[in-house]
Coordinates of C-alpha atoms (C1' of nucleotides) in Angstrom, one line a residue:
Chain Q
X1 CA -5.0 6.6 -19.9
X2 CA -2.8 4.0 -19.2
X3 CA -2.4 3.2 -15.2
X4 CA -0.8 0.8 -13.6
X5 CA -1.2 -2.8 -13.6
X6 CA -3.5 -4.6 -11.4
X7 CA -2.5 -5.0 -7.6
X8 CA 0.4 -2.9 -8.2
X9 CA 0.7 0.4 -6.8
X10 CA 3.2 3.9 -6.9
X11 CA 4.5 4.5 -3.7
X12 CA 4.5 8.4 -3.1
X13 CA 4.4 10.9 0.3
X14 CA 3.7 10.5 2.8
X15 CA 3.8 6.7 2.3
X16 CA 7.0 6.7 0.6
X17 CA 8.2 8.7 3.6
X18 CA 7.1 5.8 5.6
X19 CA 8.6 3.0 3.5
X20 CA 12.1 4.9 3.9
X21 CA 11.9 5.4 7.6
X22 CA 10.9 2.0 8.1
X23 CA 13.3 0.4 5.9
X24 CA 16.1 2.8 7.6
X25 CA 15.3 1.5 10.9
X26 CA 14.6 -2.0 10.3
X27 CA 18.2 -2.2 8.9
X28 CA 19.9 0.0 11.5
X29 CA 18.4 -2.6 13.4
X30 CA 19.3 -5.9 11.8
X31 CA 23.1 -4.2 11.4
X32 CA 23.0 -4.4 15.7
X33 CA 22.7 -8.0 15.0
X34 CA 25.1 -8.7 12.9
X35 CA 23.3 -9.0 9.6
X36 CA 24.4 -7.7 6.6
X37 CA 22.6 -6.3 3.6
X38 CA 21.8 -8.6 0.6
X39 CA 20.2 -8.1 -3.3
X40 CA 19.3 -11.1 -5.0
X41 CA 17.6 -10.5 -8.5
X42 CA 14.0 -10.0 -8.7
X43 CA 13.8 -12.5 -11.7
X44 CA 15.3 -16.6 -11.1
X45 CA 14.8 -19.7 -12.6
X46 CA 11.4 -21.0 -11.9
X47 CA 12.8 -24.1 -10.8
X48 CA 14.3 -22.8 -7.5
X49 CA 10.9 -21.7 -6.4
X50 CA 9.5 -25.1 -7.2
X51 CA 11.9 -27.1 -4.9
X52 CA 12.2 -24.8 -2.0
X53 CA 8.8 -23.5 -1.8
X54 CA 7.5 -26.3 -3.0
X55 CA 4.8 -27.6 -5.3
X56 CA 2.3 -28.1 -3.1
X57 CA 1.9 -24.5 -1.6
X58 CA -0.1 -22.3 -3.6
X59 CA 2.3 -19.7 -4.1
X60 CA 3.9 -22.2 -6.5
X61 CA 0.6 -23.9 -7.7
X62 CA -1.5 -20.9 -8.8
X63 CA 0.3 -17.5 -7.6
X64 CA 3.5 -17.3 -9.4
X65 CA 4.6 -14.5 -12.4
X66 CA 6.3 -17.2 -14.5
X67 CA 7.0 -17.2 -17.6
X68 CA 9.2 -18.1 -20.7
X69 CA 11.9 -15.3 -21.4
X70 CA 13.3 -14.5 -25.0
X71 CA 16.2 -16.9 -24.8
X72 CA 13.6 -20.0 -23.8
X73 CA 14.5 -19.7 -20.4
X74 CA 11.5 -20.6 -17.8
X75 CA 11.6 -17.9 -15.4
X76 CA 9.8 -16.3 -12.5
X77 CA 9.7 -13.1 -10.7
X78 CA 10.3 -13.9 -7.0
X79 CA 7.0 -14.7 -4.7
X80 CA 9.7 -14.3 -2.0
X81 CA 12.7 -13.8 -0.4
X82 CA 14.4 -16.5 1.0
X83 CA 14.9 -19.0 -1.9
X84 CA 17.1 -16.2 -3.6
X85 CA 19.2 -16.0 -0.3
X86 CA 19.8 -19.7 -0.1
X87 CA 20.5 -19.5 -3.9
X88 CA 23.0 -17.0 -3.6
X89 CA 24.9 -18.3 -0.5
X90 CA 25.2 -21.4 -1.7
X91 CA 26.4 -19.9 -5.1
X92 CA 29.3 -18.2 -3.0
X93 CA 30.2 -22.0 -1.8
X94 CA 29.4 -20.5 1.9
X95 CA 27.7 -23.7 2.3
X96 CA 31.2 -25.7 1.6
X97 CA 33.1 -23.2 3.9
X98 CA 30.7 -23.9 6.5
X99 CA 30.7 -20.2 7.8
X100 CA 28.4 -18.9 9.7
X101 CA 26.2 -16.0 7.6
X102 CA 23.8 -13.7 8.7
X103 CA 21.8 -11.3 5.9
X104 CA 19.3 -9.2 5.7
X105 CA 17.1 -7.6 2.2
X106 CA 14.3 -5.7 1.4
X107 CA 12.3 -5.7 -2.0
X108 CA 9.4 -6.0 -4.5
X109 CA 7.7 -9.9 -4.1
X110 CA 5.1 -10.5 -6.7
X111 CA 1.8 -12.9 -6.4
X112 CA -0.6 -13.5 -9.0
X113 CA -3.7 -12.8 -6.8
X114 CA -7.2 -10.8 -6.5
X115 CA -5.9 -8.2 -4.2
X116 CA -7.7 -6.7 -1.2
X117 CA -7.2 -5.1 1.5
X118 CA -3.2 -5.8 2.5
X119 CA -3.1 -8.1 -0.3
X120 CA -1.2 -6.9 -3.6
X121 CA 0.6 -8.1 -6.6
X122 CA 3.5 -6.7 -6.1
X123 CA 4.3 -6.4 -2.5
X124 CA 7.3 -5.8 -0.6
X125 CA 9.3 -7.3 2.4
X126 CA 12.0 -6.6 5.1
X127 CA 13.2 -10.0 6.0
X128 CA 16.5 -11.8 7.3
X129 CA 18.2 -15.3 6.8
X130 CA 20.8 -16.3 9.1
X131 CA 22.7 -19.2 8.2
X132 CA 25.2 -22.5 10.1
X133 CA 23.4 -21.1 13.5
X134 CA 21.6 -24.7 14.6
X135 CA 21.2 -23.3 18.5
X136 CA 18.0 -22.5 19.3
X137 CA 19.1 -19.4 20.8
X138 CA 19.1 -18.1 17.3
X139 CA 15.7 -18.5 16.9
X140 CA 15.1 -16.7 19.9
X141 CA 17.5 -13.9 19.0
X142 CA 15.6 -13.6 15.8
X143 CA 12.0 -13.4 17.4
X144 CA 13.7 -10.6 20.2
X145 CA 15.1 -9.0 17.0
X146 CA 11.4 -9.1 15.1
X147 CA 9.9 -7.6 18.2
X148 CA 12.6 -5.3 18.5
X149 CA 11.7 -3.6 15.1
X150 CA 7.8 -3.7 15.8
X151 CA 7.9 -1.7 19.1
X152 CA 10.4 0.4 17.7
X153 CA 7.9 1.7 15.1
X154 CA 4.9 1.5 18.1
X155 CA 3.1 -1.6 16.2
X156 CA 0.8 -3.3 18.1
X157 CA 0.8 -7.6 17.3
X158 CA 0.2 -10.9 19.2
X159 CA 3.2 -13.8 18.2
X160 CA 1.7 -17.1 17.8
X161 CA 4.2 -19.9 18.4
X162 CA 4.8 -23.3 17.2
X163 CA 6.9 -26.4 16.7
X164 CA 7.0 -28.1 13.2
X165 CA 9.1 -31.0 14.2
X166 CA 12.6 -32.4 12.2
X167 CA 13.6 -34.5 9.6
X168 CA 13.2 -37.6 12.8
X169 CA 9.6 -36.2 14.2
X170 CA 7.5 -34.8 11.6
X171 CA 7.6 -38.2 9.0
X172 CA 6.5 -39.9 11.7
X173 CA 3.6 -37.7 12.4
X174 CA 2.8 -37.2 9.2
X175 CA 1.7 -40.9 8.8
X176 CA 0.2 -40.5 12.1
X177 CA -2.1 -37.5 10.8
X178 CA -3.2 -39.4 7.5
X179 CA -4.0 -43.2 9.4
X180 CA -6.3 -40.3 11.4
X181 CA -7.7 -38.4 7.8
X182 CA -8.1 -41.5 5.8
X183 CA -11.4 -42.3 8.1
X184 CA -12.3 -38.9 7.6
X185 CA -14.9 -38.1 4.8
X186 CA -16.7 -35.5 5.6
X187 CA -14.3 -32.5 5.2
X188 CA -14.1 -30.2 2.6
X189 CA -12.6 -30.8 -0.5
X190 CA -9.6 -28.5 -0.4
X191 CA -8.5 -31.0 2.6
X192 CA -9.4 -34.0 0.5
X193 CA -6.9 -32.8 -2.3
X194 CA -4.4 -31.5 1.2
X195 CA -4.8 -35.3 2.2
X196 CA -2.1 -36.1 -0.2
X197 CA -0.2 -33.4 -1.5
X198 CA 0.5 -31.7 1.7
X199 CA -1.3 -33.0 4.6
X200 CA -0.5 -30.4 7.5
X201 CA -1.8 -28.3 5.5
X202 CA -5.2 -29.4 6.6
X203 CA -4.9 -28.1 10.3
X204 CA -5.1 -24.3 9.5
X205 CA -8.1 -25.1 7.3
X206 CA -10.8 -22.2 8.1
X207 CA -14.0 -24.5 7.5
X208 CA -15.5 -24.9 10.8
X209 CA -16.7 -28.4 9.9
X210 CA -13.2 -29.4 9.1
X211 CA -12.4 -27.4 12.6
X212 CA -14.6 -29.8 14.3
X213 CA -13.0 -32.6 13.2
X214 CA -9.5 -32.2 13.7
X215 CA -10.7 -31.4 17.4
X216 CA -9.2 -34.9 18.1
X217 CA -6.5 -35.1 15.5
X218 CA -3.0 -35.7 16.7
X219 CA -1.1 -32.3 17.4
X220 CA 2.6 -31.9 16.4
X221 CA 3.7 -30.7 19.5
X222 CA 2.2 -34.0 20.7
X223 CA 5.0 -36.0 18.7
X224 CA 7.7 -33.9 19.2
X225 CA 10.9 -36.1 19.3
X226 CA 13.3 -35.5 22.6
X227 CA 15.1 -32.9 21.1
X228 CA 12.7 -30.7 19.7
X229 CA 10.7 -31.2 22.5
X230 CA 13.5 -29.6 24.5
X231 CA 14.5 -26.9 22.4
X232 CA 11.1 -26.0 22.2
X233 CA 11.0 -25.9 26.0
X234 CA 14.0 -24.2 26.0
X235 CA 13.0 -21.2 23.3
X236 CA 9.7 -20.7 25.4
X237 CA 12.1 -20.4 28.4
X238 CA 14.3 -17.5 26.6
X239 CA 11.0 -15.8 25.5
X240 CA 9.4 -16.0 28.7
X241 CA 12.9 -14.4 30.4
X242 CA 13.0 -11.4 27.8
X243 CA 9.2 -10.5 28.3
X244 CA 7.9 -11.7 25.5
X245 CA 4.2 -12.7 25.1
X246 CA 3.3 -14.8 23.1
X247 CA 0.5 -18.0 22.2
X248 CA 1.0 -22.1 21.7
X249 CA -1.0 -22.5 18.4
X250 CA -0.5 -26.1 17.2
X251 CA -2.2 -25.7 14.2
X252 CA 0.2 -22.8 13.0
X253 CA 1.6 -24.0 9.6
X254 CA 3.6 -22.3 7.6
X255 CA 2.7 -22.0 3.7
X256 CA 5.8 -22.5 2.3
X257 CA 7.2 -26.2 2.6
X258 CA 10.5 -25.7 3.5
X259 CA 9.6 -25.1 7.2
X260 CA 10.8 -27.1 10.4
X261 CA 11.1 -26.6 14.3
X262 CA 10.3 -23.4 15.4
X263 CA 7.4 -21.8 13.1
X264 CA 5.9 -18.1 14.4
X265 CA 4.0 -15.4 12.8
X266 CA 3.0 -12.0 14.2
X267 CA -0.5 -11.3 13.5
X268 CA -2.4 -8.0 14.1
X269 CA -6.6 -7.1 13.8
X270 CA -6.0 -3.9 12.1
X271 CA -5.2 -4.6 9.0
X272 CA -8.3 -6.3 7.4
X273 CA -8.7 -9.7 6.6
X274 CA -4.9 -10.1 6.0
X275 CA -3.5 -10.6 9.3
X276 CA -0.1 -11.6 9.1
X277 CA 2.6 -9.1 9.4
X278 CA 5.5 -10.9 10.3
X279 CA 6.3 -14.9 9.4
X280 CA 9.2 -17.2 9.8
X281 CA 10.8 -20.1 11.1
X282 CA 13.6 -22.3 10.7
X283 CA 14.7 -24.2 7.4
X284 CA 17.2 -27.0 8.2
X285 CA 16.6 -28.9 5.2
X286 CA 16.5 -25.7 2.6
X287 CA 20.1 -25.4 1.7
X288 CA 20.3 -29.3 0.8
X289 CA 17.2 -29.0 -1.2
X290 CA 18.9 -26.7 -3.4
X291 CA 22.6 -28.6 -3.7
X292 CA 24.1 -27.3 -1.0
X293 CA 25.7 -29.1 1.5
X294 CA 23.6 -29.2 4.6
X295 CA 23.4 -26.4 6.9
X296 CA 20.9 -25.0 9.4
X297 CA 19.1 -21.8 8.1
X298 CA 16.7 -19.7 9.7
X299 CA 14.8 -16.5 8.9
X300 CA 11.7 -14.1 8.6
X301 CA 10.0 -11.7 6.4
X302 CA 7.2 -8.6 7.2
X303 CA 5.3 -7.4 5.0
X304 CA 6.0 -4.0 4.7
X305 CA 2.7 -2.7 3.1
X306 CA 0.8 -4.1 6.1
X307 CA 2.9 -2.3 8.4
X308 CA 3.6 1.2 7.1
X309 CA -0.5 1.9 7.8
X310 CA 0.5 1.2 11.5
X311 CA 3.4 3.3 11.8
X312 CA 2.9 6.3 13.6
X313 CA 5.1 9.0 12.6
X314 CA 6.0 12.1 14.7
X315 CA 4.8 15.6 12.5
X316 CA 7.4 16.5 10.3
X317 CA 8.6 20.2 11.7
X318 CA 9.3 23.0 9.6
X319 CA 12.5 22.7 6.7
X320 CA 14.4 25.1 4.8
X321 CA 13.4 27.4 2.2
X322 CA 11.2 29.1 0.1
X323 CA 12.1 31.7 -2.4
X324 CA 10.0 33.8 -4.9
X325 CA 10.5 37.6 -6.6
X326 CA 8.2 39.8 -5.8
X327 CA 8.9 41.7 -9.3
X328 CA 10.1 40.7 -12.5
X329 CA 13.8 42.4 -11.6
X330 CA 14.5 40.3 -8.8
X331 CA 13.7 37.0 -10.9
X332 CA 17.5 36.2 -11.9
X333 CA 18.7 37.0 -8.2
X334 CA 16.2 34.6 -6.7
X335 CA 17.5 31.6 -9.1
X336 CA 21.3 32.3 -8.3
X337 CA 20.2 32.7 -4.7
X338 CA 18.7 29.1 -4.6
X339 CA 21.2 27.3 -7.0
X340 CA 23.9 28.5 -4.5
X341 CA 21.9 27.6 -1.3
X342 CA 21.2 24.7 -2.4
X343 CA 24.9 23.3 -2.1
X344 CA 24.1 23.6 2.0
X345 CA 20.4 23.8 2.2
X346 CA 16.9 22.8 1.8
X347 CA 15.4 25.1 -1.4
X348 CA 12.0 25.7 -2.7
X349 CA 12.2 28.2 -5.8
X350 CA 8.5 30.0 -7.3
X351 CA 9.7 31.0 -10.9
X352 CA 7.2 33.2 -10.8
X353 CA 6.9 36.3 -9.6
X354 CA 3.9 36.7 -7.1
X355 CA 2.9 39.1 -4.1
X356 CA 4.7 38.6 -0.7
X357 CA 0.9 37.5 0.7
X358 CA 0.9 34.5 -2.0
X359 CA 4.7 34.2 -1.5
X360 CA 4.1 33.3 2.2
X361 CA 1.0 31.3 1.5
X362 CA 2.9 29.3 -0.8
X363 CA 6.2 28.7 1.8
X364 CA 3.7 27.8 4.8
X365 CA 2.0 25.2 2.4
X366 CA 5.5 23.8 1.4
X367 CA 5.9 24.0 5.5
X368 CA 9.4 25.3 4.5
X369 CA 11.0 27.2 7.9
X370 CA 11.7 30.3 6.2
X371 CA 10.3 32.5 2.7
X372 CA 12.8 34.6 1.3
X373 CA 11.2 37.5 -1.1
X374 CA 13.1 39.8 -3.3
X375 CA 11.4 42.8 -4.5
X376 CA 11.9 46.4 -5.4
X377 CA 12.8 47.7 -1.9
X378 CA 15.5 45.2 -1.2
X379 CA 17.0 45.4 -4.7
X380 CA 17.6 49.1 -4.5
X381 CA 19.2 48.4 -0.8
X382 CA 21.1 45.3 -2.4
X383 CA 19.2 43.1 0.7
X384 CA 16.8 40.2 0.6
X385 CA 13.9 39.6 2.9
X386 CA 14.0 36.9 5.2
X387 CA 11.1 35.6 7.9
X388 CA 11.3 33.3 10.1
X389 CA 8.0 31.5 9.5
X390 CA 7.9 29.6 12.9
X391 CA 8.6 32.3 15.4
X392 CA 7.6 35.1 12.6
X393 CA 10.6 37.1 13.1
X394 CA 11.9 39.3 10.1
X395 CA 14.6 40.5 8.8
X396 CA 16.8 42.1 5.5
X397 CA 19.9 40.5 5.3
X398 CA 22.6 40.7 2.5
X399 CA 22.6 37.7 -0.2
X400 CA 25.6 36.7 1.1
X401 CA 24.6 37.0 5.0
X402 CA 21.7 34.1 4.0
X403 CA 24.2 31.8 1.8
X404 CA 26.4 31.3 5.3
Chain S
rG1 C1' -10.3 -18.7 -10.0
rU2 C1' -15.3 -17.6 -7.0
rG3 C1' -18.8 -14.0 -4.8
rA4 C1' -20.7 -9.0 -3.5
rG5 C1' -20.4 -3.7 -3.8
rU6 C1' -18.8 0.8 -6.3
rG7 C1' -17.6 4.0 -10.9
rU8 C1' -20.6 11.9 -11.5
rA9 C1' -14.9 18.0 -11.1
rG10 C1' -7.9 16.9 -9.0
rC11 C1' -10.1 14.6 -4.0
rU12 C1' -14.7 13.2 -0.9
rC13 C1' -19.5 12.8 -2.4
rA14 C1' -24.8 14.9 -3.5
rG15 C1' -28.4 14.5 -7.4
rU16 C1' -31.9 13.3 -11.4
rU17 C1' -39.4 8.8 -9.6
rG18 C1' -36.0 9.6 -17.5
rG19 C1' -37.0 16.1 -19.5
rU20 C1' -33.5 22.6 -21.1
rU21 C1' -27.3 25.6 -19.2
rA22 C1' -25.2 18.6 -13.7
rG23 C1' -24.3 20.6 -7.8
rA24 C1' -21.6 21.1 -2.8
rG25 C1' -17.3 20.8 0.3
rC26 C1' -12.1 20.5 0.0
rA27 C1' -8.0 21.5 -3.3
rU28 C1' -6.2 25.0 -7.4
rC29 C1' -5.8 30.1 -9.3
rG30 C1' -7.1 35.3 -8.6
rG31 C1' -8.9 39.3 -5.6
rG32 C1' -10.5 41.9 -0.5
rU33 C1' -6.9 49.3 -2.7
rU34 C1' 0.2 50.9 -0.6
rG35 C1' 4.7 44.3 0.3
rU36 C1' 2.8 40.0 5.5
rG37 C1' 1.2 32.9 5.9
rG38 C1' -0.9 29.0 8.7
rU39 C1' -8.1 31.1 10.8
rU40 C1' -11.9 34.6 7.2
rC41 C1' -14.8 37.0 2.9
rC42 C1' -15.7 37.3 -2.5
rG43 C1' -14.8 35.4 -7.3
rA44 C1' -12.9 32.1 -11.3
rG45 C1' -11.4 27.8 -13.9
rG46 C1' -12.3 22.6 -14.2
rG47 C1' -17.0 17.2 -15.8
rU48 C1' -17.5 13.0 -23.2
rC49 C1' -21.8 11.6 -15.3
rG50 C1' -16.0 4.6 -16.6
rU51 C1' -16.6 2.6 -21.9
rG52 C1' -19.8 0.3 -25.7
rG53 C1' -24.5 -1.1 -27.1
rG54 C1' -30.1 -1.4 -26.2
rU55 C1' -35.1 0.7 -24.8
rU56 C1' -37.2 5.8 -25.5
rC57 C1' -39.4 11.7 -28.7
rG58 C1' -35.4 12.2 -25.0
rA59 C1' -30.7 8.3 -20.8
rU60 C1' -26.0 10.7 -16.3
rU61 C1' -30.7 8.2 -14.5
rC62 C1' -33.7 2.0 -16.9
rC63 C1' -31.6 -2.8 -19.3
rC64 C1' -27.3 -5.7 -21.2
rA65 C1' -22.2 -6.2 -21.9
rU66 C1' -17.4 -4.7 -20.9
rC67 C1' -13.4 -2.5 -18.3
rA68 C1' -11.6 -0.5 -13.8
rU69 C1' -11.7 -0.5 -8.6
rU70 C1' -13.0 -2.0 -3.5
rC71 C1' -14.1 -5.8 0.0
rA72 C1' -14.4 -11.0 1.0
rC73 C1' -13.4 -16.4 -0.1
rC74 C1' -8.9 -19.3 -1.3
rC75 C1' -4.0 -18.4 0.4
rC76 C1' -0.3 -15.6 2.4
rA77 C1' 3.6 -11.0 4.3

RNA sequence: GUGAGUGUAGCUCAGUUGGUUAGAGCAUCGGGUUGUGGUUCCGAGGGUCGUGGGUUCGAUUCCCAUCAUUCACCCCA
């Protein structure tokens, strides 16, 4: 038997219900905002995950489906969204007509990882990028937005919050952080290695002995210059307005490189050891990275397999119909009957022909509203059989009676 | 990549201290005398006990390998 590759799944009912009506909604939602809909290809050149990503973030180091394709191209299958995005809008010269854009997309991300619980291969994610939007009222529109879609689908979460600095702040505290790490030799040697190639990277490290340690390391929000020490100020102000809770974690980094200012990530406990479902944050510097001229960008992503298990979905009520014969005869009536219904309506047909006890067993499985049944009696009348399944009224109506 | 757990019917799982024809519940199909569902009763079909090798008179059971899967680490959505 051949199945399906590792960490990849089928999406079917009732989960492919919930993918829809999530992705329906999340979009209805975004389009309130302004954002418009966006598909960038699910295969690029490997290098555009290299710079924008980056090289030293795992998903680029040790996660990524790349290969070589048959015309010696090196490609890779997306491990996200937003490099695609930036691609594409800069490839439309949107970054040389300096216009505000504002997109959203929603699609299959792949990771070469062990899954687990809420972790898979090929994943997918709702996300938006909004683009030339450096006031910091955009990043609180976005978080409103974020938390607008969650309580919409009844999702419980807890936003952490943080400030990563800009191009002025974070070098500075960079070298501030590794005159404090080169002392440092007793942590772990993931850090040792994040020492160079990344070292913020160290702060989320989960070893407790590392934990200990950067007790007294210097914070970021510590070093914040003047300006993103105000806009911070200022975002926590808007948040607080709108009734949003949220936490101060200083030691929230981002994976991906390209992240500055305001960083944030909605995390929930019911979901395993995976606990992000939401992530984002400005990316000031991305565009340039990438060729473009420079303009402000900021965006998120959910994870939309992590969320569909906390959806809770109202009970689908009873829809349209079922059909069967109840003799041989009636077998050609029944098809024409549902071919022509189905121009207006819902139709289940049973080919075969069955008794009306199986017929209705069958239609209340199918939780179809009504079971039509053709047999003997109603042929020789030139009426079909109709009940009502929910308030288990009856009836023999004419063919033509039912298709109107 | 590392570690642990699990692979028996379509699904959820029993079971065999190694011994004839391997069990249950749910699901499926049929039936409970004339054409009435979501609750019942009866019956039926369906399994190379993940795969390969080893030990043994005999393995689904013990051992080894392998594959798949789950969870966790790493990291992320």
């Amino acid at each position: 038997m051949i199945q399906a590759l590792r960490g990849m799944k089928d999406l079917l009912s009732p989960n492919s219900q919930r993918y829809i009506y999530f992705v329906e909604n999340c979009s209805r939602i975004a389009k309130n905002y302004g954002y418009e809909y966006i598909e960038t290809p699910i295969l690029e050149e490997t290098a555009l995950f290299k710079r924008s990503v980056g090289e030293s973030s795992d998903i680029v180091g040790k996660e990524m489906y790349q290969f070589i394709d048959k015309g010696n191209n090196d490609v890779c299958m997306r491990p996200e969204g937003t490099a695609g995005v930036v691609r594409a809008f800069i490839q439309q010269k949107f970054d040389r007509a300096g216009v505000k854009k504002k997109f959203f997309y929603h699609g299959p991300m792949f990771r070469y990882e062990r899954p687990q619980k809420g972790r898979l291969r090929e994943f997918h994610q709702f996300g938006v990028e909004s683009f030339n939007q450096a006031n910091i009222k955009e990043d609180a529109t976005i978080i409103l937005m974020l938390k607008e879609m969650l309580d919409f689908f009844g999702i419980g979460y807890k936003l952490e919050l943080n400030s990563l600095g800009c191009s002025e702040c974070m070098p500075k505290y960079k070298e501030k952080l590794v005159n404090f790490l080169q002392d440092e030799d007793d942590i772990c040697d993931d850090c040792k290695r994040r020492r160079d190639t990344n070292p913020i990277r160290v702060l989320d490290c989960k070893v407790k002995s590392c934990q200990e340690i950067y007790q007294d390391a210097p914070l970021l929000l510590d070093n914040l210059c003047s300006t993103c020490r105000d806009d911070f100020t200022q975002l926590k102000s808007i948040l607080d307005k709108f009734d949003v809770k949220y936490t101060i974690n200083p030691k929230l980094v981002r994976g991906l490189d390209y992240y500055n200012k305001t960083a944030f990530e909605f995390v929930s406990d019911e979901i395993g050891a995976q606990s992000a479902i939401a992530g984002g944050g400005r990316y000031d510097k991305l565009v340039e990275y990438l060729d473009g001229k420079p303009t402000s960008g900021i965006g998120f992503a959910m994870g939309i397999e992590r969320l569909i298990d906390l959806i809770v979905m109202s009970e689908t009520a009873r829809e349209g119909y079922y059909i069967g014969a109840l003799c041989d005869e009636a077998s050609d009536l029944c098809f024409e009957l549902a071919i022509n219904m189905r121009k207006t309506k819902k139709v289940n047909l049973e080919y075969n022909k069955k008794s009306l006890k199986a017929h209705l067993k069958n239609a209340d499985k199918q939780n179809a509203r009504y079971c039509v049944c053709v047999g003997e009696d109603e042929l020789a009348k030139d009426l079909v059989w109709v009940k009502d399944l929910q308030n288990k009224e009856e009836k023999s109506i004419t063919a033509n009676e039912l298709l109107g």
